[in-house]
XYZ file of C-alpha atoms in Angstrom:
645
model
C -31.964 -1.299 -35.696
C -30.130 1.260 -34.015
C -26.629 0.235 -32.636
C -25.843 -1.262 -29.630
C -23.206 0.678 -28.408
C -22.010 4.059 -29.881
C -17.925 4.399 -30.068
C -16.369 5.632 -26.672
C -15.709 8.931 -25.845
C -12.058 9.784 -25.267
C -12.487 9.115 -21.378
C -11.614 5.316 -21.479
C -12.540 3.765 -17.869
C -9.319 2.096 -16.315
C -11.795 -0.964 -15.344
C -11.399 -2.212 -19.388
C -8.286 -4.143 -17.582
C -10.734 -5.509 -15.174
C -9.514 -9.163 -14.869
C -13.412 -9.849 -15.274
C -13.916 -7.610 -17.957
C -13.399 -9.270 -21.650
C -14.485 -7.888 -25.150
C -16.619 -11.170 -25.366
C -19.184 -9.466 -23.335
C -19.793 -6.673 -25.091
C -20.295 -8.659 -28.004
C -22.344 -11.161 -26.467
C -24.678 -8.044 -25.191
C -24.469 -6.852 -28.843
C -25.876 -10.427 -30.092
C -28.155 -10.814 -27.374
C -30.063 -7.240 -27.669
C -29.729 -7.800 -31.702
C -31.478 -11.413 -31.050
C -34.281 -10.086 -28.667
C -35.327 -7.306 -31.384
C -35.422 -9.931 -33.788
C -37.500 -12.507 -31.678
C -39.912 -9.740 -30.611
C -39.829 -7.260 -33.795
C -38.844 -4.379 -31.125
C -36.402 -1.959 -31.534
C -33.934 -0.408 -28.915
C -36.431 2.084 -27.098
C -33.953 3.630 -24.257
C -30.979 5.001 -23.796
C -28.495 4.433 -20.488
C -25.018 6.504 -20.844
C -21.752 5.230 -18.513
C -18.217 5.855 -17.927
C -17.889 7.665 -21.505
C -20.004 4.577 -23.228
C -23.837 4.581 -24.331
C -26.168 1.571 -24.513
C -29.425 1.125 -26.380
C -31.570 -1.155 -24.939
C -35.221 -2.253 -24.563
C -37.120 -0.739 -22.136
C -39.673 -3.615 -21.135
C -36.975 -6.279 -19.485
C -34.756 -3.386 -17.940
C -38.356 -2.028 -15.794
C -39.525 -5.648 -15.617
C -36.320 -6.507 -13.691
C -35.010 -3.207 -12.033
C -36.627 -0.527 -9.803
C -34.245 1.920 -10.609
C -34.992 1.626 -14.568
C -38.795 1.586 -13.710
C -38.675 4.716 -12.114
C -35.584 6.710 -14.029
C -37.514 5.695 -17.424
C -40.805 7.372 -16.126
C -38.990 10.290 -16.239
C -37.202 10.274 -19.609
C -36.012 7.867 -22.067
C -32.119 8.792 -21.834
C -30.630 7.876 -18.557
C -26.809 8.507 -17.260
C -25.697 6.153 -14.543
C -23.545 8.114 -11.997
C -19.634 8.212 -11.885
C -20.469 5.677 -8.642
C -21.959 3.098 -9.585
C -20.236 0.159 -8.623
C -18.236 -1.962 -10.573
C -18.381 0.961 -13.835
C -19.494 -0.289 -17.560
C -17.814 -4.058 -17.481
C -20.086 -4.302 -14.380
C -23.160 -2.867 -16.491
C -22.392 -5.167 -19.098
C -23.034 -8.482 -17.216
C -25.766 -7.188 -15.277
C -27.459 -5.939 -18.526
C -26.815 -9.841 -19.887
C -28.757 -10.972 -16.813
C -31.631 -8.593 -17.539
C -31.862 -10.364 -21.327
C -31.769 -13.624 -20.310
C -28.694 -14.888 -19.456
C -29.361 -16.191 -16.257
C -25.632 -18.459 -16.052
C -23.301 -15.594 -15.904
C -19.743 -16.569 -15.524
C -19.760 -15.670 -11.369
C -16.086 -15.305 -9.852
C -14.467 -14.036 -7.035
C -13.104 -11.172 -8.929
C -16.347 -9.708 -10.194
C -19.125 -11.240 -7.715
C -18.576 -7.895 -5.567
C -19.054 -5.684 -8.049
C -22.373 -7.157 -9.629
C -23.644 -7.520 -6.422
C -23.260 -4.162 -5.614
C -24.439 -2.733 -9.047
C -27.622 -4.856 -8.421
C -28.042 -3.216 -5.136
C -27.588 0.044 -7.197
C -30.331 -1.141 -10.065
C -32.601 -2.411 -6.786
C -32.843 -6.174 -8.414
C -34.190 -7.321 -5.572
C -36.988 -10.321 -5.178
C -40.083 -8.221 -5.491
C -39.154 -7.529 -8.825
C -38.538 -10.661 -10.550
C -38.353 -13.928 -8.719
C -35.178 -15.530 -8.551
C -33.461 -11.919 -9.328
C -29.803 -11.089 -9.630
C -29.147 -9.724 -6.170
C -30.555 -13.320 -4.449
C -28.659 -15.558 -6.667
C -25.531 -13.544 -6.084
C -26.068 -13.668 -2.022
C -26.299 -17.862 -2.594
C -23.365 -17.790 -4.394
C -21.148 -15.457 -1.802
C -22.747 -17.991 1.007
C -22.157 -21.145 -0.463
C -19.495 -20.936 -3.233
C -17.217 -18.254 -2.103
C -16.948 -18.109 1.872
C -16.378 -21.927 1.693
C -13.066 -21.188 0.377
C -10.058 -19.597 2.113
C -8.421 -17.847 -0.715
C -11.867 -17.212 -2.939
C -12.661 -15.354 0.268
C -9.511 -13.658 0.687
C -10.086 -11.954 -2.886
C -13.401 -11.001 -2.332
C -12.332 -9.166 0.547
C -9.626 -7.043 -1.575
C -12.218 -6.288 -4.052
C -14.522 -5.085 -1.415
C -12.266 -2.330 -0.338
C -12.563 -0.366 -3.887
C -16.163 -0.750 -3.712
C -16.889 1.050 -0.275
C -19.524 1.937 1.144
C -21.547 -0.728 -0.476
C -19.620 -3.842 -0.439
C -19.472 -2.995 3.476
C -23.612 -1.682 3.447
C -24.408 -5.246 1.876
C -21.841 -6.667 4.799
C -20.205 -9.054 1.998
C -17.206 -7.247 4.129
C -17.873 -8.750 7.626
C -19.299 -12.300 6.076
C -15.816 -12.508 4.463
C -14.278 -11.338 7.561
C -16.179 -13.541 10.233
C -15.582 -16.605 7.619
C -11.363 -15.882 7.294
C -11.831 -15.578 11.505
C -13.225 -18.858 11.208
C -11.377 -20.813 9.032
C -8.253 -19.542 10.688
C -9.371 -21.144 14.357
C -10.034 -24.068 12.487
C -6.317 -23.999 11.253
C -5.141 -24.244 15.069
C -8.068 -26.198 16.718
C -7.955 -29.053 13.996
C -4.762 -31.036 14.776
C -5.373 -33.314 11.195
C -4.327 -29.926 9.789
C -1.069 -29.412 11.489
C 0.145 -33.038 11.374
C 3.508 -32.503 11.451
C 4.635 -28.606 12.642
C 3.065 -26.796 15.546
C 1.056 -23.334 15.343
C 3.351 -20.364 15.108
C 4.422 -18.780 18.306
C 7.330 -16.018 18.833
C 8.765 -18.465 21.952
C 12.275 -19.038 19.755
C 12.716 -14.865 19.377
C 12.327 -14.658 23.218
C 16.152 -13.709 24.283
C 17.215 -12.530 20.947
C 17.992 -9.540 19.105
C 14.847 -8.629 16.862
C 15.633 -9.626 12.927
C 13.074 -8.512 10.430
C 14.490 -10.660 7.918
C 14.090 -14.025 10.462
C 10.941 -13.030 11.282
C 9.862 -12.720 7.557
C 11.094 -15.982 6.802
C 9.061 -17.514 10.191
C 5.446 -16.067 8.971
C 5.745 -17.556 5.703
C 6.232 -20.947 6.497
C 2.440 -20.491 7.611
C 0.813 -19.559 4.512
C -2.602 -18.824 6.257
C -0.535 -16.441 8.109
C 1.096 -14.909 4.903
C -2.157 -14.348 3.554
C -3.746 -12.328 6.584
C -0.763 -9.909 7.187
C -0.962 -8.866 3.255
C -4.263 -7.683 3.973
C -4.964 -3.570 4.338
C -5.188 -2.870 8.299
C -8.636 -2.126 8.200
C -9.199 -6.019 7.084
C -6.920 -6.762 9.209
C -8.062 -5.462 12.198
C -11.499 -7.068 11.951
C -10.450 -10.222 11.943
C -7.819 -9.952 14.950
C -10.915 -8.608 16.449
C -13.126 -11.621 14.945
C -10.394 -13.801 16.144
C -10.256 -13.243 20.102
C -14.153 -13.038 19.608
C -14.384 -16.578 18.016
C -11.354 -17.974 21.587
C -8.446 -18.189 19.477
C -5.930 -18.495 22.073
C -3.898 -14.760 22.745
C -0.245 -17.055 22.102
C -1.727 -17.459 18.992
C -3.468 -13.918 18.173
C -0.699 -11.537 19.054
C 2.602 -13.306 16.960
C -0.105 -12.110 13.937
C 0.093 -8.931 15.003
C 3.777 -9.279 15.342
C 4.226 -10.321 12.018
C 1.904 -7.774 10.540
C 4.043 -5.042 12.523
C 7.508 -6.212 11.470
C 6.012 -6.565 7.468
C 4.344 -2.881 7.628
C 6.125 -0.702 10.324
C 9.701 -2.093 10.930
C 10.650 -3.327 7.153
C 12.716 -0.683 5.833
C 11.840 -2.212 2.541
C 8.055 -1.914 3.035
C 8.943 1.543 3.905
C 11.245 2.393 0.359
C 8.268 0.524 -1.456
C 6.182 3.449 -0.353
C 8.519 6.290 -0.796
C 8.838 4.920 -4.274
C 4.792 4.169 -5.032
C 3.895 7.641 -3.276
C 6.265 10.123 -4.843
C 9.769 8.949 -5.950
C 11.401 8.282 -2.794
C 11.230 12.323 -1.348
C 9.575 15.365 -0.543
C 5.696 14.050 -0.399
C 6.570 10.634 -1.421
C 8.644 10.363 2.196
C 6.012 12.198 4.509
C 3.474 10.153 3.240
C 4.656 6.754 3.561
C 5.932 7.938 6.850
C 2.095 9.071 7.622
C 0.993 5.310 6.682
C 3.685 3.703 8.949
C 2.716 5.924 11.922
C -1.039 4.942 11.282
C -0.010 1.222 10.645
C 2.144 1.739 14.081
C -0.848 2.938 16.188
C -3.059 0.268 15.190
C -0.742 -2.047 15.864
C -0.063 -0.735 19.419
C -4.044 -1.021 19.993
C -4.047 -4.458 18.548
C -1.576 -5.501 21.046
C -2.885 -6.756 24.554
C -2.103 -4.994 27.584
C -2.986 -7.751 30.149
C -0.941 -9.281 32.451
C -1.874 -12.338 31.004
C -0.302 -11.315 27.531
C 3.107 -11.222 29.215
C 5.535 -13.488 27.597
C 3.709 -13.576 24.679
C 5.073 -11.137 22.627
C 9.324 -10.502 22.953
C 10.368 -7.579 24.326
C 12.965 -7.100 21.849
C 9.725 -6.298 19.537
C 8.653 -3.473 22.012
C 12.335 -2.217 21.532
C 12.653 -2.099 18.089
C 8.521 -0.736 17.791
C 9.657 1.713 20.342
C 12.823 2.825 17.894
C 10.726 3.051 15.169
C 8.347 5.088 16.996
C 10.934 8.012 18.157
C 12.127 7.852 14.484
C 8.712 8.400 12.977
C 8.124 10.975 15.275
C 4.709 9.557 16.325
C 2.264 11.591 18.580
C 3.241 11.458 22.549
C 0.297 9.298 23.133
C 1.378 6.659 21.306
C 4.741 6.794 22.473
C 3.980 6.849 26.003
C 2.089 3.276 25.408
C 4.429 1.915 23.729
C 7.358 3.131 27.225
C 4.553 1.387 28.895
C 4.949 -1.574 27.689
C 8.256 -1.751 27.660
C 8.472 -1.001 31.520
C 6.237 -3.619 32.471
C 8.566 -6.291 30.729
C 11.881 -4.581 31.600
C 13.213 -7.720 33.141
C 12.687 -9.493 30.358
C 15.086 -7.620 28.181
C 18.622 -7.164 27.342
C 21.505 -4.300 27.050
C 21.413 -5.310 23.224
C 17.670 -5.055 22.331
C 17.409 -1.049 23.067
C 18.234 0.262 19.159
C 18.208 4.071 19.851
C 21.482 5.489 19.818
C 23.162 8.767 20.798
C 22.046 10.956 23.542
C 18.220 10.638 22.672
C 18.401 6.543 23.298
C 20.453 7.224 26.279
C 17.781 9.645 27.499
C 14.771 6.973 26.780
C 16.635 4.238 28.242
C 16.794 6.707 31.457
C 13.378 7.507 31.536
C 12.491 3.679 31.435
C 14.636 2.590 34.227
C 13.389 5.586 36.444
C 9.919 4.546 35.939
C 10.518 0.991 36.620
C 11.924 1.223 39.505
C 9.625 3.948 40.728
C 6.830 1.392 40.181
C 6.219 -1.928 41.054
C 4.675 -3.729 37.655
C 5.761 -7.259 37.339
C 4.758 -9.991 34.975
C 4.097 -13.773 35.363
C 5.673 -15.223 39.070
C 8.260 -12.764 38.808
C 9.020 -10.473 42.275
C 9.270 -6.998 42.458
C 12.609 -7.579 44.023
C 14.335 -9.875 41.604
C 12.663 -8.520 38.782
C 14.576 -4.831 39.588
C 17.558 -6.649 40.269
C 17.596 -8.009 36.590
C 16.729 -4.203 35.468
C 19.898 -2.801 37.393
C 22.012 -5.729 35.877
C 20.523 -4.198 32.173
C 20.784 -0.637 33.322
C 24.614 -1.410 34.298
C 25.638 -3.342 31.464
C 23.692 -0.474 29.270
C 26.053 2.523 30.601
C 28.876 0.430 30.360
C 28.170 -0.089 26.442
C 27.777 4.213 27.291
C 31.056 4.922 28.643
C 32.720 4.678 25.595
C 31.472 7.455 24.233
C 34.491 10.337 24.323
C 31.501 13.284 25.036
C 30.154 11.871 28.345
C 31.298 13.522 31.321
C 32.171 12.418 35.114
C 28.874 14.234 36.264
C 26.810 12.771 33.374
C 28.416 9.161 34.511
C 27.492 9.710 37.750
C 23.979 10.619 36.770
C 23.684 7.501 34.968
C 24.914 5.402 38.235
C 22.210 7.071 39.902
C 18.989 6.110 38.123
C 19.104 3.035 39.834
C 19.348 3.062 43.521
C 22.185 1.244 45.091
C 19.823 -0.781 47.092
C 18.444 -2.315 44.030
C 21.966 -3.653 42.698
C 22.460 -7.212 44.095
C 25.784 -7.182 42.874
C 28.025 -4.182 41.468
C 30.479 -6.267 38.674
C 28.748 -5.142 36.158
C 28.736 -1.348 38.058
C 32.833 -1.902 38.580
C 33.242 -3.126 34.694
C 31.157 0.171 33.507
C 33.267 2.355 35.889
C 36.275 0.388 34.268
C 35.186 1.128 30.774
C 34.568 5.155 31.420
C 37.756 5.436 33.240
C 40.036 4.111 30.329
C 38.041 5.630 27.788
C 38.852 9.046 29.682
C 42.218 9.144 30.878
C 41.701 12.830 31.383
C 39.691 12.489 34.692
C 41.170 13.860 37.644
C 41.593 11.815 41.077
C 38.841 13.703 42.551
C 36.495 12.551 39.773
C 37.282 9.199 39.945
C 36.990 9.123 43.672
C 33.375 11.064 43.365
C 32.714 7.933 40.860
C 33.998 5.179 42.802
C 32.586 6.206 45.479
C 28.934 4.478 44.695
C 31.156 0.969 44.234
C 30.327 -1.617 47.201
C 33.544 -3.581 47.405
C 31.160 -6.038 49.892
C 29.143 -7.082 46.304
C 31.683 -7.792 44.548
C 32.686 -10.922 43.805
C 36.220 -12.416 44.616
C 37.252 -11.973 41.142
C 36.129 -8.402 40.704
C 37.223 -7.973 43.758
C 41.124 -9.022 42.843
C 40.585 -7.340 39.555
C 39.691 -3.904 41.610
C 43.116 -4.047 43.481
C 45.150 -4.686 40.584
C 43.619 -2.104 38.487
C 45.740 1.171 38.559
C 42.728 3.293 37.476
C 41.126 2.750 41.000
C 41.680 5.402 43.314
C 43.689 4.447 46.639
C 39.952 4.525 48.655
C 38.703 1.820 46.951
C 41.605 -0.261 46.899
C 42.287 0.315 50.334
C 38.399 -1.022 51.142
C 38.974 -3.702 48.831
C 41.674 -5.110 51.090
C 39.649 -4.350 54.006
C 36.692 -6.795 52.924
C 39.135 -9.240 51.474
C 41.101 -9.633 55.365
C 37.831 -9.831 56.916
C 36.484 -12.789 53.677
C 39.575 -14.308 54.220
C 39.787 -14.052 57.987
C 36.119 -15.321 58.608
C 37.081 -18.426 56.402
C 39.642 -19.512 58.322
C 37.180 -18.930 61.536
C 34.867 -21.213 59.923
C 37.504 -23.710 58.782
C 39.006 -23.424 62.587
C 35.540 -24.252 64.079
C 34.685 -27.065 61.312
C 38.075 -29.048 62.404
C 37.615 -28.222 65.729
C 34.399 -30.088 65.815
C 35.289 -32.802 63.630
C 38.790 -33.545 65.129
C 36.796 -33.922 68.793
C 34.382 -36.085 66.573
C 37.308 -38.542 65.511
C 39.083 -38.758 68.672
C 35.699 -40.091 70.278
C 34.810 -41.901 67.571
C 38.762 -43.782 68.124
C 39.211 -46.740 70.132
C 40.448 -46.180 73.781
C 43.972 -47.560 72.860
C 44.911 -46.160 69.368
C 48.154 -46.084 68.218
C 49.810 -42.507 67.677
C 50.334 -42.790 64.186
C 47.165 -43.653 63.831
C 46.066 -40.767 65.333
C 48.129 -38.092 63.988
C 47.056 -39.559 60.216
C 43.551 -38.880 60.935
C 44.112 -35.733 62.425
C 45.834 -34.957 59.044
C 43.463 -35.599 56.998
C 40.742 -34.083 58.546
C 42.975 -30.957 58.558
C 43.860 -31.448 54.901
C 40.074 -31.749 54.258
C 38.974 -28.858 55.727
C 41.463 -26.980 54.171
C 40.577 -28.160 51.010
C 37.166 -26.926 51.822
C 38.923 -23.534 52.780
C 40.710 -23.444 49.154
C 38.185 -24.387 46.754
C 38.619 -20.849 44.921
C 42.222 -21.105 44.559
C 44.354 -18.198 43.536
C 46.779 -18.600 40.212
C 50.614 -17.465 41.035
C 50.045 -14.548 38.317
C 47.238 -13.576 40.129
C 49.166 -13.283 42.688
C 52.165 -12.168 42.344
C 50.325 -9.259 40.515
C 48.183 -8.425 43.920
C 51.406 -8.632 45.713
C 53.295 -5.712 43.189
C 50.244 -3.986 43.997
C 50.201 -4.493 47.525
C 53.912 -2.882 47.374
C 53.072 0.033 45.228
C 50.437 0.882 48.052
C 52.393 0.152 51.040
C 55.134 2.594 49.766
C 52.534 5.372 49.186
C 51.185 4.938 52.370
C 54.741 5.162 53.669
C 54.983 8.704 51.760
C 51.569 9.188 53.377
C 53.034 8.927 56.713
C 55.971 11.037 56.212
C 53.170 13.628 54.687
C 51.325 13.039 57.771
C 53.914 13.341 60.227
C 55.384 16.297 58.649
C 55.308 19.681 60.180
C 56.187 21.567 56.959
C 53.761 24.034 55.520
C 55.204 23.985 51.735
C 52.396 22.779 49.090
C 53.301 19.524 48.812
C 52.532 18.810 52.474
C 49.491 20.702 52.326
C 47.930 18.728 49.639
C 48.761 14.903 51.555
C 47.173 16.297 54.323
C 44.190 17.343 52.207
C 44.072 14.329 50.838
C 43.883 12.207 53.814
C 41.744 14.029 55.448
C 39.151 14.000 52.300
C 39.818 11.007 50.225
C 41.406 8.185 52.677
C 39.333 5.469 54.175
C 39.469 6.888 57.084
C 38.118 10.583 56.429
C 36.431 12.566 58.284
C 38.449 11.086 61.520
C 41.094 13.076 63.427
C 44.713 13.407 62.931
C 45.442 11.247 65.772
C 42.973 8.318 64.900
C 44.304 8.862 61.118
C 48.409 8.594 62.348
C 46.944 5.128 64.340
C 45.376 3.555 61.175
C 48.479 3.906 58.993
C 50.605 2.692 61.490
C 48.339 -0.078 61.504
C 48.284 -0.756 57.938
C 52.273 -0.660 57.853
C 52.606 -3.436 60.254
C 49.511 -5.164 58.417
C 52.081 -4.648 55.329
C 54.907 -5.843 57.069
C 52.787 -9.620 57.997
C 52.183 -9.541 54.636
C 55.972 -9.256 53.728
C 56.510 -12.128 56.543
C 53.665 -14.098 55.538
C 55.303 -14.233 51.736
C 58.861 -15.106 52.947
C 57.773 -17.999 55.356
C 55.575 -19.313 52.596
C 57.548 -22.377 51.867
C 57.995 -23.240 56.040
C 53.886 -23.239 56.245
C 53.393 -25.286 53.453
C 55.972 -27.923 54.780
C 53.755 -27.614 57.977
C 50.402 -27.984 56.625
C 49.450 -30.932 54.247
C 46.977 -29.974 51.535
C 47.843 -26.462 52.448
C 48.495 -25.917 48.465
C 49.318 -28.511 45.663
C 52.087 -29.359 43.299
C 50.899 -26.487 40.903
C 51.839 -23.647 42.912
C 48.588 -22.350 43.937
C 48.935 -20.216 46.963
C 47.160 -19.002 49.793
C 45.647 -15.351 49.722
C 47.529 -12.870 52.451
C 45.193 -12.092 55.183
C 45.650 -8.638 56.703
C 46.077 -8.777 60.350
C 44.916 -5.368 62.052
C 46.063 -5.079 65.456
């Protein structure tokens, strides 16, 4: 008898590894062919050549079993199996076992793809031989393997090196629809998830996007850990499998989330690559930044659009998959999705989420805000109007992280304030601390800068604090302070209006409410109190004694420039020093663009306003003997109100 098997040519296929490969087959296919030529007193008539290998075999059970031996041997006895066919000689080997009677092959999930693909190849099909190897392998897939979540998750990793057929014979979308299904099942069935709720990305909503915590969240699911170690092609099909079969989008997209921050936004994943592909540069880098970018866009498609989706997925994710976008350098379509998404849930965010830095994040972050509030997208029950009110509030606090930065200019700064319209900005502390920031961080700026930059400040929104802040800051430009005091007097002087009014009404309220003979002390300790109430009322934001004393320093600093302002002012001198307090009252005071006359009016106004002030201070202690509750044992004190005559 000839042999079985003549000795391997020096091309050695890589699938001898094959974890269900094993040197017992080939000599089991040695014994059996050696045992059939014994039992029937034929020798080996036929010849079939693969991967490097050759077999001789009997011709009668390979034609009685395969079409493509019953044809192929019509031809000529010698026959070469292509490069392609699937599953290579370890394949051959267990099919050929089949063929001689071994009809209880060792079937697994690691080699069930392959022999049912090289039976496909062989055409083993029913009208050949009843009960043939392509039918028995279809029971087992449908009853054995796609009963079992990880059996089926390793037959779909062998069917991607055995494309086109595994996904011809759709053993790809069984496994596929099955994982879909078993996953659904996973969230549906509670007995499942007795004691932890289904995986959402609700506790990253607020918070600054960590790959690491994100890692650790998607593997306490291990159903999860499976699917996102899947190639995105798998992976796809069964997000797509998943919203088919009502899995619940809360529960869809944090898969796609995890998938993302695994593949696109783990600098680890990314090494791994650079390492695998080429060493960690030249081709090695370009092509595992070609993978990310493909990962990245199929990850953007993946993600719902909808309104609905809103919430869903953290818009600190969009931030950091924007980031990683501009550093990938992915194509302008992609890009402009991914700004899209970000604009729509603008509100949502926070200065710290945006993770581009240097002039090209401070360009993006423009371009965002622009759009926004060029465009009315809103998500969930949130109004156009409050919902731009939160972006100003980011866009502020963002340039104020900005101003630091020793290369921005005045103009650029002013620029910046300018995205957002002032209408938009509910309040302007976070506008005043930005202007703050730039203004120390560039001493260098001229007064005519920092009055073009102040000039977009609305002392009327800001709060009393700011507000206090504002006059006691020496950066500030005499204009500002000068308003600041302004809407202070009026505050302060339509609070004691509405105190007035309120013990008006309730004094008349207790005299009626008296009997019609009540004694005078009586009377003038009720009247006390009510007056001590309402000044309570009138006090609740009580000014410390270093806040004021500091406001009053202040105060004195301005009232003796504005004394210098009317000696400039009255001054008939034409030397340079003159010239220039006269150019900058009529440009940069309060009052500009008035006449001379009007101007000479105001300051005298403010001087005796200064001079109440003065009086106000020194008869202090006489008012508060007058006045119960006026201030307390701690030494809080009243704020000056500027009387303008």
């Amino acid at each position: 008898m000839d042999s079985v098997m003549d000795s391997a040519s020096p091309r050695e296929p890589s699938l001898v590894s094959s974890p269900y490969s094993s040197p017992t087959f080939t000599i089991l296919l040695k014994k059996t062919i050696h045992a059939w030529s014994q039992e029937t007193n034929l020798n080996t008539s036929v010849r079939v050549r693969i991967d490097g290998k050759t077999y001789n075999l009997h011709k009668s059970p390979l034609v009685s079993k395969c079409g493509y031996f019953n044809k192929a041997f019509a031809r000529s006895p010698e026959i070469e199996l292509p490069e392609s066919f699937p599953g290579g000689s370890q394949a051959f080997e267990l099919i050929a076992l089949f063929i001689y009677g071994h009809h209880r092959l060792p079937f697994d999930p690691l080699n069930v793809v392959a022999l049912r693909c090289g039976a496909e190849f062989l055409e083993m099909g029913e009208n050949y031989f009843s009960g043939n190897l392509c039918g028995r392998l279809d029971l087992y897939i449908n009853q054995v393997i796609l009963q079992s979540w990880d059996d089926t998750l390793i037959v779909l990793q062998s069917c991607q090196s055995l494309l086109p057929w595994s996904e011809d014979l759709l053993i790809t979308s069984r496994c596929v629809e099955s994982l879909a299904f078993m996953a659904c099942m996973e969230i549906l069935d509670p007995e499942r998830r007795p004691d932890r709720p289904a995986l959402t990305l609700q506790a990253f909503a607020g918070r600054a996007w960590d790959c690491k915590a994100v890692k650790e969240c998607a593997r306490t699911d291990l159903w999860i850990r499976d699917l996102i170690a899947l190639p995105f092609a798998f992976f796809k099909r069964i997000i797509g499998s998943l919203r088919r079969q009502g899995m619940k989008e809360k529960y869809v997209s944090p898969i796609v989330v995890f998938y993302a921050n695994k593949w696109v936004l783990s600098k680890k994943t990314h090494r791994f690559w650079e390492v695998a592909s080429g060493g960690g540069g030249g081709d090695g880098g370009e092509e595992a930044k070609e993978k990310a970018c493909l990962i990245l866009r199929g990850v953007v498609d993946l993600l719902r659009a909808e309104e609905k989706g809103c919430g869903v997925v953290p818009v600190a994710f969009y931030f950091a998959l924007l980031a990683r976008a501009v550093e990938l350098g992915v194509d302008e379509e992609c890009e402009a999705r991914l700004r899209g998404r970000v604009v729509s849930m603008l509100h949502l965010a926070r200065a710290e989420d945006f993770l581009i830095n240097g002039e090209v994040g401070l360009a993006m972050m423009e371009r965002l805000v622009s759009v926004r509030m060029s465009s009315d997208q809103t998500c969930d029950d949130v109004t156009p109007l409050r919902s731009n009110h939160r972006v100003a509030e980011l866009w502020d606090a963002h340039i104020s992280r900005v101003a630091v930065d020793p290369e921005l200019k005045s103009n650029r700064f002013i620029e910046l304030i300018n995205v957002v319209p002032m209408s938009e900005r509910r309040s302007h502390d976070h506008l005043y601390k930005a202007m703050n920031t730039f203004l120390q961080e560039h001493p260098e700026t001229s007064q005519e800068e920092k009055a073009l930059i102040c000039k977009h400040l609305n002392c009327q929104k800001l709060s009393q604090e700011t507000r206090i802040k504002a006059v006691q800051n020496e950066l500030m430009p005499l204009r500002l302070i000068v308003q600041a005091l302004f809407i202070q007097q009026l505050n302060t002087h339509q609070a004691f209006k509405e105190c007035s009014d309120s013990l008006r009404y309730t004094h008349s309220g207790v005299l009626s409410s008296l009997p019609k003979s009540p004694s005078k002390q009586a009377s003038t300790t009720d009247e006390g109190l009510v007056m001590g109430t309402s000044l309570g009322v009138l006090l609740q934001k009580e000014i410390s004694r270093e806040d004021y004393e500091s406001t009053s320093f202040r105060i004195q600093t301005l009232e003796q420039e504005l004394v210098s302002l009317k000696r400039g002012i009255k001054s008939k001198s034409c030397d340079q020093k003159s010239q220039s307090f006269r150019v900058f009252v009529k440009k940069r005071s309060c009052m500009g663009g008035l006449n001379l006359c009007y101007q000479r009016r105001c300051v005298n106004q403010l001087m005796k306003a200064f001079r109440r002030i003065a009086m106000l201070r020194r008869g202090r202690s006489k008012k508060k003997r007058g006045l119960k509750g006026g201030s307390d044992g701690g030494g809080n004190l009243q704020w000056p109100v500027l009387m303008c005559e």
